[in-house]
mmCIF file of C-alpha atoms in Angstrom:
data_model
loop_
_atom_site.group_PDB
_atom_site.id
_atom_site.type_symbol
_atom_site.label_atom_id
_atom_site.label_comp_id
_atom_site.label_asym_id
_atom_site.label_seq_id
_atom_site.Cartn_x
_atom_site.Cartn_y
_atom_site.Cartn_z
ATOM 1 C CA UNK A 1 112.858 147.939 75.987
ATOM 2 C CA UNK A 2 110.278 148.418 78.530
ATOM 3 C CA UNK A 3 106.290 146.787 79.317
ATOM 4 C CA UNK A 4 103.481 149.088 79.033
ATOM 5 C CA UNK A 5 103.614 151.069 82.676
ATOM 6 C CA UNK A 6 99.938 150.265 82.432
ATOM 7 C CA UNK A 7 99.617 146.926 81.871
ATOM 8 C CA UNK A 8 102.650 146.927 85.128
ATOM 9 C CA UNK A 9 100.079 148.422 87.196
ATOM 10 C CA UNK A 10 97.422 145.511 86.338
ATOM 11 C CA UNK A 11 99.239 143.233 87.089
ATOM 12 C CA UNK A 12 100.812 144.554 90.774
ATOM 13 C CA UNK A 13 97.154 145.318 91.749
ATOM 14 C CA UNK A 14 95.961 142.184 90.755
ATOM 15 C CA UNK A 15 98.325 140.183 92.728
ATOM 16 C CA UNK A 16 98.472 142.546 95.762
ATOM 17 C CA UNK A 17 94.370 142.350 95.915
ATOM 18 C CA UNK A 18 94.508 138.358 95.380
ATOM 19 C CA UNK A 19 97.978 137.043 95.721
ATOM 20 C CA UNK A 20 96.670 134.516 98.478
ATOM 21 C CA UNK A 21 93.210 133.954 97.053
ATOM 22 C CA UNK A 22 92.178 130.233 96.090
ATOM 23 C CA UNK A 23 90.563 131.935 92.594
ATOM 24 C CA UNK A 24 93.707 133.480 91.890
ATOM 25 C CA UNK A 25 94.434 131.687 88.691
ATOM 26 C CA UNK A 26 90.986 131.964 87.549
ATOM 27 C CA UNK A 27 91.010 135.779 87.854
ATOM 28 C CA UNK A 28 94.636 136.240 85.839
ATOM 29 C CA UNK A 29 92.513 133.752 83.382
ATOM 30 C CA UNK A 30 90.153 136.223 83.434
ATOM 31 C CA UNK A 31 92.683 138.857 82.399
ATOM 32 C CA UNK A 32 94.248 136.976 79.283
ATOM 33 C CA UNK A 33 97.864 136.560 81.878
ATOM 34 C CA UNK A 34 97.786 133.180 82.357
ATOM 35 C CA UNK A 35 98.742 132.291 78.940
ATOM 36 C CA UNK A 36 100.602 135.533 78.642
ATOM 37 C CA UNK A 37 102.837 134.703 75.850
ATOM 38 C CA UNK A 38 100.458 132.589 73.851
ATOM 39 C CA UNK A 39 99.856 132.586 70.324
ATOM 40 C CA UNK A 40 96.425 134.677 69.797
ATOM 41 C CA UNK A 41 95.087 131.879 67.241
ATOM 42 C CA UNK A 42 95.542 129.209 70.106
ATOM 43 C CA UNK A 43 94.047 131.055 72.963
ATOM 44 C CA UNK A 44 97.161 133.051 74.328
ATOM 45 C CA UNK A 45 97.686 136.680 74.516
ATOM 46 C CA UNK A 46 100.528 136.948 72.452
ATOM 47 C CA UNK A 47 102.818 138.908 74.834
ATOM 48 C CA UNK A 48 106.654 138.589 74.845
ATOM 49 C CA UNK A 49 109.232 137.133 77.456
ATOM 50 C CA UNK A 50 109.208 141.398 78.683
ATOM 51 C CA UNK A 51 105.717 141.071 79.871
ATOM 52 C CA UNK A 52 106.241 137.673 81.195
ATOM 53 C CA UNK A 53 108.978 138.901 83.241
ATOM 54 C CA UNK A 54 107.109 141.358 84.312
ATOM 55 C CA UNK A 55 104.223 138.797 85.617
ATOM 56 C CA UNK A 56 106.867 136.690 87.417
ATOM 57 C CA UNK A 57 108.234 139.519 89.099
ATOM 58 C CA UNK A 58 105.271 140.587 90.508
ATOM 59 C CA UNK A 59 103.831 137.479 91.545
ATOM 60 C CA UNK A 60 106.803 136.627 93.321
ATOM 61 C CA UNK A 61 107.485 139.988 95.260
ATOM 62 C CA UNK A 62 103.073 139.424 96.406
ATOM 63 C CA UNK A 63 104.235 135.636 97.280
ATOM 64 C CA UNK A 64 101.967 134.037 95.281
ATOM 65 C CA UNK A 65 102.548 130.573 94.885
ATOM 66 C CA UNK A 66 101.567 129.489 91.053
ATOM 67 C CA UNK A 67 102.687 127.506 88.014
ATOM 68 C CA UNK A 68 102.831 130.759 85.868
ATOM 69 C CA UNK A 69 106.385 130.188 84.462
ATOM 70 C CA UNK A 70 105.705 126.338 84.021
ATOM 71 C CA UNK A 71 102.313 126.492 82.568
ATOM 72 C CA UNK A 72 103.101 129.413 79.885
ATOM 73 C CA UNK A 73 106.828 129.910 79.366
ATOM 74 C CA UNK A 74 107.217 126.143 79.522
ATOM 75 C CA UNK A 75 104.500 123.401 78.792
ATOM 76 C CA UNK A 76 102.852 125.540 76.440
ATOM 77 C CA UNK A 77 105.422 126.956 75.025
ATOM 78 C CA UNK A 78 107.096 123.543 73.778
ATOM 79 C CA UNK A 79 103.617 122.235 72.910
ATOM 80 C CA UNK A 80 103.155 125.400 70.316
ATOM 81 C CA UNK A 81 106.625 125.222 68.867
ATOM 82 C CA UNK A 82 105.781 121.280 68.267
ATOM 83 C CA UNK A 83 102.893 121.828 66.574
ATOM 84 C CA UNK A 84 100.543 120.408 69.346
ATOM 85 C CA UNK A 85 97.417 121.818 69.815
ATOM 86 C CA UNK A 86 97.275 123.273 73.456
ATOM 87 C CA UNK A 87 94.056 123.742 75.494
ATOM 88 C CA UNK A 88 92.934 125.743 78.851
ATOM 89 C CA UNK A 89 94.152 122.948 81.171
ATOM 90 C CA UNK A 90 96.943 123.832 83.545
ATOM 91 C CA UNK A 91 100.189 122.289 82.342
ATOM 92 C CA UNK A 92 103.909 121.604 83.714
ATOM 93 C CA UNK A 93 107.095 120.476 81.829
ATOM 94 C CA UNK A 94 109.763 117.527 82.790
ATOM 95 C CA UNK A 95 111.981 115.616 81.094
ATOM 96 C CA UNK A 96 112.263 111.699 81.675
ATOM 97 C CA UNK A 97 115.345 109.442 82.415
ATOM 98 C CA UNK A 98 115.834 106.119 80.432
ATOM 99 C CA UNK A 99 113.190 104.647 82.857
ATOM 100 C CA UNK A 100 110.317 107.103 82.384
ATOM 101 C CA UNK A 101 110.992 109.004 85.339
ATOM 102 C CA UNK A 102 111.743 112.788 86.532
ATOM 103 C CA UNK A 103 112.130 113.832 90.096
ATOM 104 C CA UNK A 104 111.386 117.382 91.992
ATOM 105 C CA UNK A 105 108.817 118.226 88.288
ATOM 106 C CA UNK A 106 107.157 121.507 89.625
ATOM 107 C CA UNK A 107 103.271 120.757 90.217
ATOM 108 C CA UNK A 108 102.709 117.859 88.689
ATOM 109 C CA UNK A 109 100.414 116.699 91.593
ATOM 110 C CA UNK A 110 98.524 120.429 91.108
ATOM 111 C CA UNK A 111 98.442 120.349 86.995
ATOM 112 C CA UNK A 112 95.648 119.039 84.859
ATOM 113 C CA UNK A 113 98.301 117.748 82.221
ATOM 114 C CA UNK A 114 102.033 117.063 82.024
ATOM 115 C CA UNK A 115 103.860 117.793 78.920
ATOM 116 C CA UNK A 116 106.745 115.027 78.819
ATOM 117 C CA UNK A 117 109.876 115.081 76.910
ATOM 118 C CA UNK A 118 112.273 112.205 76.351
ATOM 119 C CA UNK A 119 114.808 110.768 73.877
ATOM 120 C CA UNK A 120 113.652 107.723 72.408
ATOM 121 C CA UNK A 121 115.584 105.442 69.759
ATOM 122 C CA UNK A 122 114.792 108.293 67.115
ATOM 123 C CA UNK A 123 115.290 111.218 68.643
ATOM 124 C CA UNK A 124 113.857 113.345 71.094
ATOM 125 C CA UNK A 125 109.898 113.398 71.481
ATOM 126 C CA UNK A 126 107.317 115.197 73.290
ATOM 127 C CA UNK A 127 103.812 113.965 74.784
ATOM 128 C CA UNK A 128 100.952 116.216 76.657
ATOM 129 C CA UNK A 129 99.567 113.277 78.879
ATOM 130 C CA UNK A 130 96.894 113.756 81.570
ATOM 131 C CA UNK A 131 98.155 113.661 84.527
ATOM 132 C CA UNK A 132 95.445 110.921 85.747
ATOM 133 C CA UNK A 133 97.768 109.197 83.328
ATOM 134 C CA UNK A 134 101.049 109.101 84.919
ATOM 135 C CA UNK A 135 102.609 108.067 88.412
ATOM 136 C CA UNK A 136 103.018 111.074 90.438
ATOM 137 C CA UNK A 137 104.164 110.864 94.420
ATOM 138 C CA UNK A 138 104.105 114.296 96.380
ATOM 139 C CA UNK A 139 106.824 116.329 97.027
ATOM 140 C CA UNK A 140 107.695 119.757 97.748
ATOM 141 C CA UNK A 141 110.569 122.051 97.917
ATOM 142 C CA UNK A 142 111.330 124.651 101.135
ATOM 143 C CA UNK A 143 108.750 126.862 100.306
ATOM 144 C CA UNK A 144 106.225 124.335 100.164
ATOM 145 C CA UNK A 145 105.387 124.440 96.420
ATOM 146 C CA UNK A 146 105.055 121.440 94.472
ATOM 147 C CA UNK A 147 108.237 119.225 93.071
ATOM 148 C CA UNK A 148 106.921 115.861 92.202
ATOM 149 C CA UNK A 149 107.974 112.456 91.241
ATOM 150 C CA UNK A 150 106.490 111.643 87.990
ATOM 151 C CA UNK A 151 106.683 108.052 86.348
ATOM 152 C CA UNK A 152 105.688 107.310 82.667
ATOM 153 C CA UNK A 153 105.531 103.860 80.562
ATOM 154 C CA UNK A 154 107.501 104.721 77.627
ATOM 155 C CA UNK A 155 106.076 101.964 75.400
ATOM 156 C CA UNK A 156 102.844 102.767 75.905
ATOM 157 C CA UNK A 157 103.426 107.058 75.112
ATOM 158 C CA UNK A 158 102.859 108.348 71.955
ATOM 159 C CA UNK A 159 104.809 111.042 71.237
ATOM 160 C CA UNK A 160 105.472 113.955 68.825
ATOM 161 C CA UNK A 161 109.341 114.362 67.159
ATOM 162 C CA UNK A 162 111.022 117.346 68.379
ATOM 163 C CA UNK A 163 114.403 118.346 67.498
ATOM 164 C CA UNK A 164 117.749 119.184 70.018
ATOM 165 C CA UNK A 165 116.925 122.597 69.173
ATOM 166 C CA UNK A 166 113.383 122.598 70.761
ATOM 167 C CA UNK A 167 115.221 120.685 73.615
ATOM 168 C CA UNK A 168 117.850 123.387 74.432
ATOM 169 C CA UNK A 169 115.846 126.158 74.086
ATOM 170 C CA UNK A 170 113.836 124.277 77.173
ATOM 171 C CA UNK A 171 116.557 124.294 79.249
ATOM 172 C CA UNK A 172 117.426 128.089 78.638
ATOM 173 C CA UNK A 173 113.878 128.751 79.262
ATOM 174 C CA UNK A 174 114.069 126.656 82.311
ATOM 175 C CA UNK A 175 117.095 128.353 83.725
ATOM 176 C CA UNK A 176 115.911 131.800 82.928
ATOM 177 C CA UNK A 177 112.652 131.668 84.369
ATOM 178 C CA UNK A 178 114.602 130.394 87.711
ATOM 179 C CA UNK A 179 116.752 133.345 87.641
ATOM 180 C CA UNK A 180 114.160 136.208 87.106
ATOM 181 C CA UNK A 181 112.105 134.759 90.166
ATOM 182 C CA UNK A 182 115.136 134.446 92.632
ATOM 183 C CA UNK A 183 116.125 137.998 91.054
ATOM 184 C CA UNK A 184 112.357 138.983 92.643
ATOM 185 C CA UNK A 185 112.882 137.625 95.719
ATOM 186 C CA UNK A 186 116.183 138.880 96.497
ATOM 187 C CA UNK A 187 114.521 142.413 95.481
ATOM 188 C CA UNK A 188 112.075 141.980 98.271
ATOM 189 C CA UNK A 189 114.425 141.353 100.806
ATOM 190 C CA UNK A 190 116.445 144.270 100.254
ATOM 191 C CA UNK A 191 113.109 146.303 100.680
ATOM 192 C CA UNK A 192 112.301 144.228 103.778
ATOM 193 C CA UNK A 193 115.974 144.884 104.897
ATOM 194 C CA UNK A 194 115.875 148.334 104.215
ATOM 195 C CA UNK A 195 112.500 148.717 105.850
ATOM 196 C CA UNK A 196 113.669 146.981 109.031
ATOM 197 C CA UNK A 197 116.956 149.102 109.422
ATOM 198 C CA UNK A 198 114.623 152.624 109.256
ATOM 199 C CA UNK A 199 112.134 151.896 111.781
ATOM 200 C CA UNK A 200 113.879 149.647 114.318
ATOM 201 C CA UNK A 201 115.626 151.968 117.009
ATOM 202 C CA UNK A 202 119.091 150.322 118.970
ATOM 203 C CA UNK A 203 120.484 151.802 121.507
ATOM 204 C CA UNK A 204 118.343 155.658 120.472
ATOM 205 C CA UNK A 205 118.904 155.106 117.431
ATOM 206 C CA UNK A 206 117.655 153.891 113.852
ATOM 207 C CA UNK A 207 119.723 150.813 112.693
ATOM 208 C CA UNK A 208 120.292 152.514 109.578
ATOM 209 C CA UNK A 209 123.039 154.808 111.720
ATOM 210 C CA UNK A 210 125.356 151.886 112.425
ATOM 211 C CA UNK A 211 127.993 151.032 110.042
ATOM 212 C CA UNK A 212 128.374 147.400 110.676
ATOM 213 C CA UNK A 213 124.446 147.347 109.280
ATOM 214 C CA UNK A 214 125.017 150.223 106.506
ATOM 215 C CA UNK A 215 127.671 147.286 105.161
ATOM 216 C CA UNK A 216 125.541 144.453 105.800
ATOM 217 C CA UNK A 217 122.893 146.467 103.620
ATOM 218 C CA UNK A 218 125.319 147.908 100.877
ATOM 219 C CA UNK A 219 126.695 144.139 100.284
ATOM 220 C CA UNK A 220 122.699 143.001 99.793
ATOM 221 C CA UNK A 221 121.908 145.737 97.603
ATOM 222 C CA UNK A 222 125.513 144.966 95.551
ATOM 223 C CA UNK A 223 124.354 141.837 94.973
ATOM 224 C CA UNK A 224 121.068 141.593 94.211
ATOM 225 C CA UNK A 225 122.100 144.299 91.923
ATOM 226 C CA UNK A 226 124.562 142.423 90.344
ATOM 227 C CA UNK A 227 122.344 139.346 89.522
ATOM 228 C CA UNK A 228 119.784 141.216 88.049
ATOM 229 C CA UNK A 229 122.051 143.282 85.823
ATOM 230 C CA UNK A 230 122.849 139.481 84.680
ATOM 231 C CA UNK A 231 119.549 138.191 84.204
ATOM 232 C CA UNK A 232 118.084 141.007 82.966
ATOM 233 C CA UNK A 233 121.403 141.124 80.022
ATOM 234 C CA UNK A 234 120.321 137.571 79.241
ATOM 235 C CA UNK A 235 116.461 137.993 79.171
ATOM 236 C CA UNK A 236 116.952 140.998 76.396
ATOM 237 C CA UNK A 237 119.605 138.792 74.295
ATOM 238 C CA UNK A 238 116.931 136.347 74.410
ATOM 239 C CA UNK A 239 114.340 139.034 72.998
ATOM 240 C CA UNK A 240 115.906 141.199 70.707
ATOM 241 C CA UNK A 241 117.116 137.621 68.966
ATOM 242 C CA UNK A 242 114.347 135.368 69.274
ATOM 243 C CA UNK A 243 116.414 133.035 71.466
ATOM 244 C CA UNK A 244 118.908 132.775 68.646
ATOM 245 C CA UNK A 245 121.947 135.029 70.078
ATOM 246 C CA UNK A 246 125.395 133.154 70.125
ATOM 247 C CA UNK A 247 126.143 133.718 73.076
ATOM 248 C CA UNK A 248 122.309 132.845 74.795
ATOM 249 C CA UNK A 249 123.621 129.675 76.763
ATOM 250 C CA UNK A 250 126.531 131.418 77.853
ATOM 251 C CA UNK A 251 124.522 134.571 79.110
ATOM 252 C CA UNK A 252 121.881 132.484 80.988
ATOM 253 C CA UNK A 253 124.300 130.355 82.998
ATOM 254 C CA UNK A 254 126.393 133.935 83.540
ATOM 255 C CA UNK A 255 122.834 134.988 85.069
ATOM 256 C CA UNK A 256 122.254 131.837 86.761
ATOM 257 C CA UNK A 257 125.407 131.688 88.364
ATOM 258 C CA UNK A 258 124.908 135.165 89.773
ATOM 259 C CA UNK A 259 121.560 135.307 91.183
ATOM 260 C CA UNK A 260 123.122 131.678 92.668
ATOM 261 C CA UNK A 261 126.035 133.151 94.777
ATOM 262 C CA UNK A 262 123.948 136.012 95.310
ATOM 263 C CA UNK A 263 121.278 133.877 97.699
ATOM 264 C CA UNK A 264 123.894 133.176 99.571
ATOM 265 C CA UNK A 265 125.350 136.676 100.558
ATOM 266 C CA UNK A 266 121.617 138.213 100.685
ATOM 267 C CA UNK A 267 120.244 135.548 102.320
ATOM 268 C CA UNK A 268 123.284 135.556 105.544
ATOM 269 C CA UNK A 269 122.769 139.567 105.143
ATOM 270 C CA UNK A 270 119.310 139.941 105.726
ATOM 271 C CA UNK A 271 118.724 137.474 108.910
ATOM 272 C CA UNK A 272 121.773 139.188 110.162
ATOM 273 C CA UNK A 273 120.099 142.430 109.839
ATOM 274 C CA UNK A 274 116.750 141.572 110.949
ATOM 275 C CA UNK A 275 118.247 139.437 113.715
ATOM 276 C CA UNK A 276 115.827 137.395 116.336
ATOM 277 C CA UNK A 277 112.969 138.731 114.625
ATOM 278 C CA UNK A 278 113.436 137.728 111.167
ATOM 279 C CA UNK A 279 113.784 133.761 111.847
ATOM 280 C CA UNK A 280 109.878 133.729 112.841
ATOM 281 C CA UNK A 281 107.345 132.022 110.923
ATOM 282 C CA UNK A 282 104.911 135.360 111.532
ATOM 283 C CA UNK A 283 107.939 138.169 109.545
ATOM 284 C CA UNK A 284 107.755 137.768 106.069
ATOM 285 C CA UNK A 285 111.072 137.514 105.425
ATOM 286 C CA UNK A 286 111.535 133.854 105.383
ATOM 287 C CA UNK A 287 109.044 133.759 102.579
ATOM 288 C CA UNK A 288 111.303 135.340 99.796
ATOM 289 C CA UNK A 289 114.733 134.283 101.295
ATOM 290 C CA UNK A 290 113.323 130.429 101.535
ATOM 291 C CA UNK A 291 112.083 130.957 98.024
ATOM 292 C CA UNK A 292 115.611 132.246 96.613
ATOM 293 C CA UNK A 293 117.320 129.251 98.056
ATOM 294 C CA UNK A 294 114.371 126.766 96.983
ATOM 295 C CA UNK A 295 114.765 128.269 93.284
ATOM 296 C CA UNK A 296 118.340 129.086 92.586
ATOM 297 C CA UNK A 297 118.362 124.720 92.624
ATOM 298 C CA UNK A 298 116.309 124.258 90.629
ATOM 299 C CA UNK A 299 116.426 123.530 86.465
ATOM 300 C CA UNK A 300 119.982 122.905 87.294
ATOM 301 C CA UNK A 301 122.360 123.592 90.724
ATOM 302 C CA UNK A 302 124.461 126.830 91.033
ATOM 303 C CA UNK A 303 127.860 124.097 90.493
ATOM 304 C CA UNK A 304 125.934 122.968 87.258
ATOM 305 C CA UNK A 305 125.774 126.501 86.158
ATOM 306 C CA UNK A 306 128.956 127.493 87.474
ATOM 307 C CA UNK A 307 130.423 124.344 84.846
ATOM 308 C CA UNK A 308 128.496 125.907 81.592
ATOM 309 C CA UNK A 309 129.981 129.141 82.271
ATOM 310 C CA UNK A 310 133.576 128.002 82.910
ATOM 311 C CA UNK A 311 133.346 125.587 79.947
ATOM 312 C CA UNK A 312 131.774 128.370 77.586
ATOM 313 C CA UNK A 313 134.781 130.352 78.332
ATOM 314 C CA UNK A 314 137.747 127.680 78.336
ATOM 315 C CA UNK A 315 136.583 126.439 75.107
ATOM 316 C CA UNK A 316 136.010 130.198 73.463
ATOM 317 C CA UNK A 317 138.612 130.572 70.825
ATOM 318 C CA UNK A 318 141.188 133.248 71.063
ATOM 319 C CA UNK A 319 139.494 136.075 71.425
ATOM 320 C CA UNK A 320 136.164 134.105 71.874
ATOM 321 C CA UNK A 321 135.305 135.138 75.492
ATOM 322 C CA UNK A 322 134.971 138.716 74.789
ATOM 323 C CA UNK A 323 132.669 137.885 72.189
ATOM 324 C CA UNK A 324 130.304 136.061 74.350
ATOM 325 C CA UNK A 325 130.564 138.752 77.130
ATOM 326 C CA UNK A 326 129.017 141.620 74.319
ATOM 327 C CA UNK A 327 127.741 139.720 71.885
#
């Protein structure tokens, strides 16, 4: 399984010419990657969760700061499996309490529309609503992007029935997008690390020479390594069955709680490498190690992840856990 090495190259140049560029969005627009994954007959380009990946990856490792993953894999997403029509606005996803409200949504205050899910006295139910609509106060998380308060009257919303199904594969979505973007970011700081340690001369000679860093760097690599071996297991369970494997939710936390613990031991690693210079505001490496930690909380906390997978395996019948480890 592999994306066109083609369309891989469109998208790295795009984001490396423009990843800072206010007409960003407009440009990938332009290029049919903003609704990546869409249905053709509604607008989208009818690409796969591969491709999205892809998109995610690079627009993290170019630090561009965009509701790709909310507006497509998300909002949109839910809205087409609902059987709601979906139009070019720019779109995030949250789910309400009892009391019509969600806290830390991801760019509400920045989106055109808000699609809202919540479990009324029949079931669950889903609502695009303007977001002129809706109570929204700022917020943001450590990297500065968007995570918003929204509030919602729920007797005045008129909603859409959607089923539990619809409403787990959400969270799944949710969790996976998380992981492949703090997979992306922990990528980039091994580069940065590795980087650093060849060109920065101690003592006459490169840091790369001294064990105590060759560790420090082996450990980073290890890990990142490790949580993308998970996420990426999870992502092609999730395509080769439609997000219909057994073992999906089991997989995804697995991947989740990986790329969770790994933030913490690439994160320590690479300021330790990088030392004095890598806690300033002008090296670059506080964007992608801020951005691992920001992400690998959000759509659920590394403990709530930690729970599914513990759970998933106490509760496996004899035998069980093997089966969700292969499949």
């Amino acid at each position: 399984m592999s994306v066109d090495p083609a369309l891989l190259d469109m998208m790295n140049a795009v984001f490396a010419e423009h990843a800072h560029d206010p007409t960003l969005w407009q440009r990938l627009d332009e290029l049919g990657l903003v609704r990546l994954t869409g249905a053709e007959e509604h607008g989208g380009s009818g690409a796969g969760w591969l491709e999205a990946a892809a998109l995610l990856d690079a627009s993290v490792r170019n630090g561009a700061r965009i509701p790709l993953a909310e507006h497509d894999l998300l909002a949109c997403w839910l809205l087409e499996s609902s059987g709601v029509p979906v139009d070019a606005a720019v779109r995030t996803v949250c789910m309400l309490d009892k009391q019509g409200r969600a806290s830390g949504v991801p760019w509400a205050a920045a989106a055109e529309r808000v699609v809202l899910v919540w479990r009324g006295d029949g079931g669950f139910q889903v609502a695009d609503v303007a977001t002129r609509d809706l109570s929204i106060t700022p917020g943001t998380n450590l990297i500065g992007e968007p995570r918003d308060e929204v509030v919602a009257d729920l007797s005045s919303l008129q909603g859409s029935a959607i089923g539990l199904a619809a409403v787990t594969g959400l969270r799944l979505r949710s969790g996976l997008v998380r992981s492949i973007q703090v997979c992306a970011a922990l990528d980039r700081v091994l580069e940065l690390c590795i980087e650093h340690v060849r060109s920065r001369v101690q003592f006459g000679r490169p840091l790369s020479k001294f064990q105590a860093v060759q560790n420090l760097v082996s450990d980073t690599a290890a890990e990142a390594a490790l949580a993308r071996a998970a996420t990426e297991a999870a992502l092609t369970a999730a395509v080769t069955s439609d997000w219909s494997a057994d073992n999906l939710e089991f997989l995804v936390a697995v991947a989740r709680s990986c790329a969770g613990h790994a933030t913490s031991v690439v994160v320590r690693n690479a300021h330790q490498v990088h030392g004095a210079i890598g806690t300033t505001r002008e090296h670059r490496l506080h964007e992608f190690t801020r951005a691992a930690l920001a992400w690998r909380s959000e759509f659920g906390s590394v403990q709530y992840w930690d729970n599914q997978v513990t759970d998933s395996a106490m509760y496996a019948s004899a035998g069980g856990l093997w089966g969700l480890i292969t499949g």
